[in-house]
Amino acid sequence: MRIRATVAAVSGALALSAFAVPAAHAAAAPNVTFSNVKVNNAKAMVVGTKKTAVTVTYTLTHPANVSIAPDKLGTGPILYRGSSLTDRTAAFGSDEPGTCKAASTTVANCTATMYFRPTVADEIANADAGTWNVGGVAVTAGGAIKWQGGLGTTKLQRASKLTVNAAPEPVKKGKTITVTGALTRADWQTGKYTGYTGQSVKLQFKKKGASAYTTVKTIKTTSGGALKTTVTASVDGTFRYAFAGTTTTPAVSATGDYVDVR
């Protein structure tokens, strides 16, 4: 969830829901270290128009005399923008602390879940799509906090869709085929998919019996993410549009549309 308030104890467990921390607490930071943080198994986080869960795994190293019991120490991942965690301009954290299992007397393997909720006020906005820095936070039952940033980067992306339609079908050899389609992506504020305009998209063709597509031409999406171009009918085969993706939007290919040329 988007971080707004303070780290608080809820029903005896430490909830990593927000982080405006008094300086006095920072001085008593728990002596733990985060490493091997993997957000979504090192893949981009792709969020559509519905609540999406993202798993984060990490290694926690701690002194042998420091308890990692849930009522003693809460830990979790932080995604942030800014020059550092303490100077962040925006951040996301997990709803609840991670679950840690001891691998040795000083090392624990932990898992936490982050939730992204489109259309929920102050949770996630379209401007949040893009690259985020990765960090971690540990909170003791007494409120002492350890921050650790600079643990890598991850991408948060707006889910994309791409369609194609080649017409007429069937078509005579030498005649014109019109190929239309649309590139859309999730609008986290409206809960709908809206057009992604001004994007380069490849029109690709796979001849009947072939195993791979080849690029015919590249065109750009217009109003509403619309795509439209023409080609000359030559042989039976399948047309599709393919989008390479951007920092904010993942790559996507349309399901092919087969055309019978007679």
CSV table of C-alpha atoms in Angstrom, one decimal:
chain,number,residue,atom,x,y,z
A,1,MET,CA,0.0,0.0,0.0
A,2,ARG,CA,1.1,3.6,-0.4
A,3,ILE,CA,3.0,4.8,2.6
A,4,ARG,CA,1.3,7.7,4.5
A,5,ALA,CA,1.5,7.6,8.3
A,6,THR,CA,3.7,5.8,10.8
A,7,VAL,CA,4.9,2.3,11.7
A,8,ALA,CA,2.5,1.0,14.3
A,9,ALA,CA,1.8,-2.2,16.3
A,10,VAL,CA,-1.6,-3.7,15.4
A,11,SER,CA,-3.0,-6.6,17.4
A,12,GLY,CA,0.4,-7.5,18.7
A,13,ALA,CA,2.0,-7.7,15.2
A,14,LEU,CA,4.1,-5.0,13.6
A,15,ALA,CA,2.3,-3.5,10.6
A,16,LEU,CA,4.6,-2.0,8.0
A,17,SER,CA,1.9,0.4,6.7
A,18,ALA,CA,3.8,3.7,6.7
A,19,PHE,CA,6.9,5.5,7.7
A,20,ALA,CA,7.2,9.0,9.3
A,21,VAL,CA,9.6,8.1,12.0
A,22,PRO,CA,10.9,10.2,14.9
A,23,ALA,CA,14.7,10.7,14.8
A,24,ALA,CA,15.1,9.3,18.3
A,25,HIS,CA,13.8,5.9,17.1
A,26,ALA,CA,16.3,5.8,14.2
A,27,ALA,CA,19.2,6.0,16.8
A,28,ALA,CA,18.2,2.7,18.3
A,29,ALA,CA,17.9,0.9,15.0
A,30,PRO,CA,17.9,-2.9,15.1
A,31,ASN,CA,21.2,-4.5,13.9
A,32,VAL,CA,19.8,-6.4,10.9
A,33,THR,CA,20.7,-6.4,7.2
A,34,PHE,CA,18.6,-7.1,4.1
A,35,SER,CA,20.0,-8.8,1.0
A,36,ASN,CA,19.0,-10.9,-2.0
A,37,VAL,CA,15.7,-9.0,-2.4
A,38,LYS,CA,13.6,-10.3,-5.3
A,39,VAL,CA,10.4,-8.5,-6.2
A,40,ASN,CA,8.1,-10.7,-8.2
A,41,ASN,CA,10.9,-13.1,-8.8
A,42,ALA,CA,12.9,-10.4,-10.5
A,43,LYS,CA,10.2,-9.7,-13.1
A,44,ALA,CA,8.4,-6.5,-13.7
A,45,MET,CA,5.2,-6.1,-11.7
A,46,VAL,CA,2.3,-5.9,-14.1
A,47,VAL,CA,-0.9,-4.5,-12.7
A,48,GLY,CA,-4.3,-4.5,-14.5
A,49,THR,CA,-7.5,-3.0,-13.3
A,50,LYS,CA,-8.0,-5.4,-10.3
A,51,LYS,CA,-6.2,-5.9,-7.0
A,52,THR,CA,-2.9,-7.6,-7.7
A,53,ALA,CA,-0.6,-9.4,-5.2
A,54,VAL,CA,3.2,-9.3,-5.6
A,55,THR,CA,5.5,-11.6,-3.7
A,56,VAL,CA,8.8,-10.3,-2.4
A,57,THR,CA,11.5,-12.6,-1.0
A,58,TYR,CA,14.6,-11.4,0.9
A,59,THR,CA,17.3,-12.6,3.2
A,60,LEU,CA,17.6,-11.1,6.7
A,61,THR,CA,20.9,-11.3,8.5
A,62,HIS,CA,20.9,-10.6,12.3
A,63,PRO,CA,23.0,-11.1,15.4
A,64,ALA,CA,22.4,-14.5,17.1
A,65,ASN,CA,21.0,-12.8,20.1
A,66,VAL,CA,18.3,-10.9,18.1
A,67,SER,CA,14.9,-12.6,18.0
A,68,ILE,CA,13.1,-12.6,14.7
A,69,ALA,CA,9.8,-13.7,16.4
A,70,PRO,CA,6.9,-11.8,14.9
A,71,ASP,CA,6.1,-10.1,18.2
A,72,LYS,CA,9.8,-8.9,18.5
A,73,LEU,CA,10.8,-7.8,15.1
A,74,GLY,CA,8.8,-6.9,11.9
A,75,THR,CA,10.5,-6.6,8.6
A,76,GLY,CA,9.3,-6.0,5.1
A,77,PRO,CA,10.1,-4.6,1.6
A,78,ILE,CA,9.9,-0.9,0.6
A,79,LEU,CA,9.7,0.4,-3.0
A,80,TYR,CA,10.6,4.1,-3.2
A,81,ARG,CA,11.4,7.0,-5.5
A,82,GLY,CA,14.0,9.6,-4.6
A,83,SER,CA,17.7,9.9,-3.9
A,84,SER,CA,17.5,7.7,-0.8
A,85,LEU,CA,14.9,5.9,1.4
A,86,THR,CA,15.0,8.7,4.0
A,87,ASP,CA,14.6,11.4,1.3
A,88,ARG,CA,12.0,9.5,-0.7
A,89,THR,CA,9.4,11.3,-2.7
A,90,ALA,CA,7.0,8.3,-2.9
A,91,ALA,CA,6.9,4.8,-1.5
A,92,PHE,CA,5.0,1.5,-1.3
A,93,GLY,CA,5.2,-1.1,1.5
A,94,SER,CA,3.6,-4.4,2.3
A,95,ASP,CA,0.4,-4.4,4.3
A,96,GLU,CA,1.8,-6.8,6.8
A,97,PRO,CA,5.3,-7.7,7.9
A,98,GLY,CA,7.1,-10.5,6.1
A,99,THR,CA,7.2,-14.1,7.3
A,100,CYS,CA,10.7,-15.2,8.2
A,101,LYS,CA,12.1,-18.7,8.7
A,102,ALA,CA,15.5,-19.2,10.3
A,103,ALA,CA,18.1,-20.7,8.0
A,104,SER,CA,20.8,-20.5,10.7
A,105,THR,CA,21.3,-18.7,14.0
A,106,THR,CA,22.0,-15.5,12.1
A,107,VAL,CA,20.2,-15.8,8.8
A,108,ALA,CA,16.5,-16.0,7.9
A,109,ASN,CA,14.7,-16.4,4.6
A,110,CYS,CA,11.7,-14.1,4.4
A,111,THR,CA,8.6,-13.6,2.2
A,112,ALA,CA,6.2,-10.7,2.1
A,113,THR,CA,3.3,-9.8,-0.1
A,114,MET,CA,2.6,-6.4,-1.6
A,115,TYR,CA,-0.9,-5.5,-2.9
A,116,PHE,CA,-1.7,-3.0,-5.6
A,117,ARG,CA,-5.3,-1.8,-5.7
A,118,PRO,CA,-6.3,0.2,-8.7
A,119,THR,CA,-9.2,2.7,-8.3
A,120,VAL,CA,-8.7,2.9,-4.5
A,121,ALA,CA,-8.1,6.5,-3.5
A,122,ASP,CA,-4.4,7.3,-2.6
A,123,GLU,CA,-3.3,3.7,-3.4
A,124,ILE,CA,-1.9,3.7,-6.9
A,125,ALA,CA,-1.9,6.3,-9.7
A,126,ASN,CA,-1.0,6.1,-13.4
A,127,ALA,CA,2.0,8.2,-12.7
A,128,ASP,CA,3.3,5.5,-10.4
A,129,ALA,CA,4.1,3.3,-13.4
A,130,GLY,CA,7.9,3.0,-14.1
A,131,THR,CA,11.0,2.2,-12.2
A,132,TRP,CA,11.2,2.0,-8.4
A,133,ASN,CA,14.1,1.6,-6.0
A,134,VAL,CA,14.1,-1.4,-3.7
A,135,GLY,CA,14.7,-1.2,0.1
A,136,GLY,CA,13.8,-2.8,3.3
A,137,VAL,CA,12.7,-1.8,6.8
A,138,ALA,CA,12.9,-3.5,10.2
A,139,VAL,CA,10.8,-2.4,13.2
A,140,THR,CA,11.2,-3.6,16.8
A,141,ALA,CA,8.3,-4.0,19.1
A,142,GLY,CA,9.6,-0.9,20.9
A,143,GLY,CA,9.4,1.2,17.7
A,144,ALA,CA,13.1,1.3,16.8
A,145,ILE,CA,13.6,1.2,13.1
A,146,LYS,CA,16.3,0.2,10.6
A,147,TRP,CA,16.2,1.5,7.0
A,148,GLN,CA,18.1,0.1,4.2
A,149,GLY,CA,17.9,1.3,0.6
A,150,GLY,CA,19.9,0.7,-2.5
A,151,LEU,CA,18.9,-2.9,-2.9
A,152,GLY,CA,18.2,-2.8,-6.6
A,153,THR,CA,15.3,-1.6,-8.8
A,154,THR,CA,12.1,-3.0,-10.1
A,155,LYS,CA,9.4,-1.9,-12.6
A,156,LEU,CA,5.8,-1.3,-11.9
A,157,GLN,CA,3.8,-1.5,-15.2
A,158,ARG,CA,0.3,-0.9,-16.5
A,159,ALA,CA,-1.0,-4.1,-18.1
A,160,SER,CA,-1.5,-3.9,-21.9
A,161,LYS,CA,-3.8,-5.4,-24.5
A,162,LEU,CA,-3.4,-5.6,-28.2
A,163,THR,CA,-6.0,-6.7,-30.9
A,164,VAL,CA,-5.8,-7.3,-34.6
A,165,ASN,CA,-8.3,-7.9,-37.4
A,166,ALA,CA,-7.4,-8.6,-41.0
A,167,ALA,CA,-10.2,-8.1,-43.6
A,168,PRO,CA,-11.7,-9.2,-45.9
A,169,GLU,CA,-11.6,-12.9,-45.3
A,170,PRO,CA,-11.2,-14.7,-47.6
A,171,VAL,CA,-9.5,-12.4,-50.1
A,172,LYS,CA,-8.4,-12.7,-53.7
A,173,LYS,CA,-4.6,-12.7,-54.4
A,174,GLY,CA,-3.4,-9.2,-55.3
A,175,LYS,CA,-6.3,-7.5,-53.5
A,176,THR,CA,-5.9,-5.2,-50.5
A,177,ILE,CA,-6.1,-6.4,-46.9
A,178,THR,CA,-6.9,-3.9,-44.3
A,179,VAL,CA,-5.4,-4.7,-40.9
A,180,THR,CA,-6.9,-2.9,-37.9
A,181,GLY,CA,-6.4,-3.2,-34.2
A,182,ALA,CA,-5.9,-1.3,-30.9
A,183,LEU,CA,-3.3,-1.0,-28.2
A,184,THR,CA,-4.7,-0.3,-24.8
A,185,ARG,CA,-3.4,-0.3,-21.2
A,186,ALA,CA,-4.8,-0.3,-17.7
A,187,ASP,CA,-5.9,3.0,-16.3
A,188,TRP,CA,-5.5,2.6,-12.6
A,189,GLN,CA,-7.6,5.6,-11.8
A,190,THR,CA,-10.7,4.6,-13.8
A,191,GLY,CA,-10.5,0.9,-13.6
A,192,LYS,CA,-10.7,0.6,-17.4
A,193,TYR,CA,-8.3,0.0,-20.3
A,194,THR,CA,-7.6,3.1,-22.4
A,195,GLY,CA,-5.8,3.7,-25.6
A,196,TYR,CA,-2.0,4.1,-25.7
A,197,THR,CA,-1.4,6.7,-28.4
A,198,GLY,CA,1.8,7.5,-30.3
A,199,GLN,CA,3.4,4.1,-29.8
A,200,SER,CA,5.3,2.1,-32.5
A,201,VAL,CA,3.8,-1.2,-33.2
A,202,LYS,CA,4.9,-3.9,-35.7
A,203,LEU,CA,2.6,-5.6,-38.2
A,204,GLN,CA,3.9,-9.1,-38.5
A,205,PHE,CA,3.0,-12.0,-40.8
A,206,LYS,CA,3.4,-15.8,-40.6
A,207,LYS,CA,3.0,-17.7,-43.8
A,208,LYS,CA,0.9,-20.9,-43.6
A,209,GLY,CA,3.2,-23.7,-42.5
A,210,ALA,CA,5.9,-21.4,-41.1
A,211,SER,CA,7.0,-21.4,-37.5
A,212,ALA,CA,7.8,-17.8,-37.0
A,213,TYR,CA,6.5,-14.3,-37.7
A,214,THR,CA,8.3,-11.8,-39.8
A,215,THR,CA,7.8,-8.0,-39.6
A,216,VAL,CA,6.0,-6.4,-42.5
A,217,LYS,CA,6.0,-2.8,-41.4
A,218,THR,CA,6.0,-0.6,-38.3
A,219,ILE,CA,3.2,1.9,-37.7
A,220,LYS,CA,2.1,4.2,-34.8
A,221,THR,CA,-1.0,4.1,-32.7
A,222,THR,CA,-3.4,7.0,-33.2
A,223,SER,CA,-6.3,8.3,-31.1
A,224,GLY,CA,-7.6,5.7,-28.7
A,225,GLY,CA,-4.6,3.5,-29.4
A,226,ALA,CA,-6.0,2.7,-32.9
A,227,LEU,CA,-4.0,0.8,-35.5
A,228,LYS,CA,-4.8,0.7,-39.2
A,229,THR,CA,-2.7,-0.2,-42.3
A,230,THR,CA,-3.0,-2.1,-45.6
A,231,VAL,CA,-1.1,-4.8,-47.3
A,232,THR,CA,-1.4,-6.7,-50.6
A,233,ALA,CA,-2.8,-10.3,-50.4
A,234,SER,CA,-0.2,-12.8,-51.6
A,235,VAL,CA,-0.4,-16.1,-49.7
A,236,ASP,CA,-2.4,-17.7,-46.9
A,237,GLY,CA,-1.2,-16.8,-43.5
A,238,THR,CA,-1.7,-15.1,-40.1
A,239,PHE,CA,-1.3,-11.4,-39.3
A,240,ARG,CA,-0.7,-9.9,-35.8
A,241,TYR,CA,0.4,-6.7,-34.2
A,242,ALA,CA,3.4,-6.8,-31.8
A,243,PHE,CA,4.3,-4.1,-29.3
A,244,ALA,CA,7.8,-4.0,-27.8
A,245,GLY,CA,6.8,-2.3,-24.5
A,246,THR,CA,8.0,0.7,-22.6
A,247,THR,CA,9.2,1.3,-19.1
A,248,THR,CA,5.7,1.9,-18.0
A,249,THR,CA,3.9,-0.7,-20.1
A,250,PRO,CA,4.9,-4.4,-20.9
A,251,ALA,CA,5.4,-5.9,-24.3
A,252,VAL,CA,2.3,-7.6,-25.8
A,253,SER,CA,1.4,-9.4,-29.1
A,254,ALA,CA,-2.1,-9.8,-30.5
A,255,THR,CA,-3.6,-13.2,-31.1
A,256,GLY,CA,-3.0,-13.8,-34.8
A,257,ASP,CA,-5.8,-13.5,-37.4
A,258,TYR,CA,-5.6,-16.0,-40.3
A,259,VAL,CA,-6.4,-14.9,-43.8
A,260,ASP,CA,-7.3,-17.3,-46.6
A,261,VAL,CA,-6.0,-16.0,-50.0
A,262,ARG,CA,-7.6,-17.4,-53.1
